[in-house]
Amino acid sequence: MGRSMPATSLSEELAQVDENWSPRRVARFNGQEVSVARIHGEFDWHVHSDTDEVFLCISGELVLQIRYATGVEEIHLAAGDLHVVPKGVTHRPIAEDPAEIVLLEKAGTVNTGD
């Protein structure tokens, strides 16, 4: 059996993030990556065709716009809220004010999608 990893301080990891929309990987498990990011403004519409993406809002407010054939749905996340965007669903995150998030997704996933 392998050794346990030390605890990761999300606040310390977020302090290392210099730019908005530039996720910093903080852990890996079972082929998945955990990243932290600071966000502000609108990100590009994109899709991940082969993996779900988990958004966990740490501070501020995150709006996930989800595009369906019938229109766009907005999901509002406050600190402590999370949402899973299923693979193949076009989406974009928006933060009108600065926010901090945790992302969980398949290792090697490009944050701008396919």
mmCIF file of C-alpha atoms in Angstrom:
data_model
loop_
_atom_site.group_PDB
_atom_site.id
_atom_site.type_symbol
_atom_site.label_atom_id
_atom_site.label_comp_id
_atom_site.label_asym_id
_atom_site.label_seq_id
_atom_site.Cartn_x
_atom_site.Cartn_y
_atom_site.Cartn_z
ATOM 1 C CA MET A 1 0.000 0.000 0.000
ATOM 2 C CA GLY A 2 1.309 3.481 -0.895
ATOM 3 C CA ARG A 3 1.852 6.344 1.461
ATOM 4 C CA SER A 4 -0.762 9.008 1.932
ATOM 5 C CA MET A 5 -0.075 12.439 0.451
ATOM 6 C CA PRO A 6 0.106 15.449 2.779
ATOM 7 C CA ALA A 7 -2.899 17.760 2.983
ATOM 8 C CA THR A 8 -3.165 20.439 0.312
ATOM 9 C CA SER A 9 -4.026 23.998 1.318
ATOM 10 C CA LEU A 10 -6.337 25.393 -1.356
ATOM 11 C CA SER A 11 -5.760 28.938 -0.107
ATOM 12 C CA GLU A 12 -1.983 28.510 -0.422
ATOM 13 C CA GLU A 13 -2.354 27.029 -3.900
ATOM 14 C CA LEU A 14 -4.672 29.856 -4.972
ATOM 15 C CA ALA A 15 -2.092 32.369 -3.713
ATOM 16 C CA GLN A 16 0.270 30.936 -6.354
ATOM 17 C CA VAL A 17 -2.158 31.664 -9.215
ATOM 18 C CA ASP A 18 -1.033 34.814 -11.039
ATOM 19 C CA GLU A 19 -3.546 35.072 -13.886
ATOM 20 C CA ASN A 20 -7.293 34.683 -14.236
ATOM 21 C CA TRP A 21 -8.424 31.594 -16.122
ATOM 22 C CA SER A 22 -5.078 29.795 -15.631
ATOM 23 C CA PRO A 23 -5.835 26.671 -13.595
ATOM 24 C CA ARG A 24 -3.100 25.333 -11.316
ATOM 25 C CA ARG A 25 -3.082 21.553 -10.801
ATOM 26 C CA VAL A 26 -2.914 20.679 -7.105
ATOM 27 C CA ALA A 27 -3.610 16.913 -7.069
ATOM 28 C CA ARG A 28 -4.177 13.807 -9.183
ATOM 29 C CA PHE A 29 -6.235 10.699 -8.459
ATOM 30 C CA ASN A 30 -7.593 7.825 -10.552
ATOM 31 C CA GLY A 31 -6.773 9.560 -13.823
ATOM 32 C CA GLN A 32 -8.399 12.779 -12.642
ATOM 33 C CA GLU A 33 -6.882 16.170 -11.852
ATOM 34 C CA VAL A 34 -7.861 18.693 -9.211
ATOM 35 C CA SER A 35 -7.034 22.302 -10.126
ATOM 36 C CA VAL A 36 -7.648 25.707 -8.587
ATOM 37 C CA ALA A 37 -8.238 28.904 -10.524
ATOM 38 C CA ARG A 38 -9.027 32.550 -10.073
ATOM 39 C CA ILE A 39 -11.626 33.777 -12.512
ATOM 40 C CA HIS A 40 -13.068 37.133 -13.530
ATOM 41 C CA GLY A 41 -15.061 38.013 -16.623
ATOM 42 C CA GLU A 42 -16.312 35.643 -19.315
ATOM 43 C CA PHE A 43 -14.527 32.533 -20.584
ATOM 44 C CA ASP A 44 -14.999 31.114 -24.085
ATOM 45 C CA TRP A 45 -17.829 28.765 -25.003
ATOM 46 C CA HIS A 46 -16.359 25.259 -25.186
ATOM 47 C CA VAL A 47 -17.128 21.560 -24.872
ATOM 48 C CA HIS A 48 -15.289 18.521 -23.519
ATOM 49 C CA SER A 49 -16.415 15.600 -25.666
ATOM 50 C CA ASP A 50 -14.851 12.844 -23.557
ATOM 51 C CA THR A 51 -15.112 13.939 -19.920
ATOM 52 C CA ASP A 52 -17.416 15.528 -17.373
ATOM 53 C CA GLU A 53 -16.167 18.651 -15.601
ATOM 54 C CA VAL A 54 -16.838 19.503 -11.957
ATOM 55 C CA PHE A 55 -16.909 23.146 -10.852
ATOM 56 C CA LEU A 56 -16.721 23.908 -7.115
ATOM 57 C CA CYS A 57 -17.010 27.578 -6.153
ATOM 58 C CA ILE A 58 -14.693 28.485 -3.265
ATOM 59 C CA SER A 59 -15.296 32.237 -3.077
ATOM 60 C CA GLY A 60 -17.334 34.779 -4.977
ATOM 61 C CA GLU A 61 -20.003 33.711 -7.445
ATOM 62 C CA LEU A 62 -19.685 31.631 -10.588
ATOM 63 C CA VAL A 63 -22.307 31.523 -13.317
ATOM 64 C CA LEU A 64 -22.193 28.532 -15.651
ATOM 65 C CA GLN A 65 -23.952 29.136 -18.924
ATOM 66 C CA ILE A 66 -25.030 25.850 -20.481
ATOM 67 C CA ARG A 67 -26.034 25.814 -24.150
ATOM 68 C CA TYR A 68 -28.775 23.421 -25.222
ATOM 69 C CA ALA A 69 -30.575 23.160 -28.559
ATOM 70 C CA THR A 70 -33.523 24.897 -26.867
ATOM 71 C CA GLY A 71 -31.478 27.812 -25.500
ATOM 72 C CA VAL A 72 -29.067 28.790 -22.753
ATOM 73 C CA GLU A 73 -29.523 27.895 -19.091
ATOM 74 C CA GLU A 74 -27.672 29.719 -16.298
ATOM 75 C CA ILE A 75 -26.581 27.928 -13.157
ATOM 76 C CA HIS A 76 -25.485 30.193 -10.302
ATOM 77 C CA LEU A 77 -22.912 28.870 -7.837
ATOM 78 C CA ALA A 78 -22.066 30.623 -4.577
ATOM 79 C CA ALA A 79 -19.177 29.680 -2.280
ATOM 80 C CA GLY A 80 -19.572 26.026 -1.332
ATOM 81 C CA ASP A 81 -21.730 25.100 -4.352
ATOM 82 C CA LEU A 82 -20.719 22.658 -7.056
ATOM 83 C CA HIS A 83 -22.043 21.595 -10.445
ATOM 84 C CA VAL A 84 -21.121 18.829 -12.878
ATOM 85 C CA VAL A 85 -21.150 19.736 -16.566
ATOM 86 C CA PRO A 86 -21.663 16.456 -18.439
ATOM 87 C CA LYS A 87 -19.348 15.554 -21.291
ATOM 88 C CA GLY A 88 -20.509 16.816 -24.653
ATOM 89 C CA VAL A 89 -22.354 19.844 -23.208
ATOM 90 C CA THR A 90 -21.279 23.275 -24.470
ATOM 91 C CA HIS A 91 -20.699 25.675 -21.592
ATOM 92 C CA ARG A 92 -18.857 28.746 -20.406
ATOM 93 C CA PRO A 93 -18.096 30.025 -16.918
ATOM 94 C CA ILE A 94 -18.622 33.679 -16.029
ATOM 95 C CA ALA A 95 -17.666 35.648 -12.915
ATOM 96 C CA GLU A 96 -18.844 39.271 -12.850
ATOM 97 C CA ASP A 97 -16.614 39.822 -9.817
ATOM 98 C CA PRO A 98 -13.427 37.907 -8.961
ATOM 99 C CA ALA A 99 -14.080 34.348 -7.805
ATOM 100 C CA GLU A 100 -12.037 31.296 -6.868
ATOM 101 C CA ILE A 101 -12.909 27.798 -8.036
ATOM 102 C CA VAL A 102 -11.792 24.182 -7.904
ATOM 103 C CA LEU A 103 -12.009 22.088 -11.083
ATOM 104 C CA LEU A 104 -12.079 18.302 -11.226
ATOM 105 C CA GLU A 105 -11.633 16.720 -14.628
ATOM 106 C CA LYS A 106 -9.898 13.947 -16.536
ATOM 107 C CA ALA A 107 -6.098 14.356 -16.570
ATOM 108 C CA GLY A 108 -4.882 16.204 -19.642
ATOM 109 C CA THR A 109 -8.175 17.983 -20.331
ATOM 110 C CA VAL A 110 -7.615 21.295 -22.121
ATOM 111 C CA ASN A 111 -9.592 24.018 -20.331
ATOM 112 C CA THR A 112 -10.705 25.540 -23.655
ATOM 113 C CA GLY A 113 -12.295 22.254 -24.729
ATOM 114 C CA ASP A 114 -11.891 20.340 -27.955
#
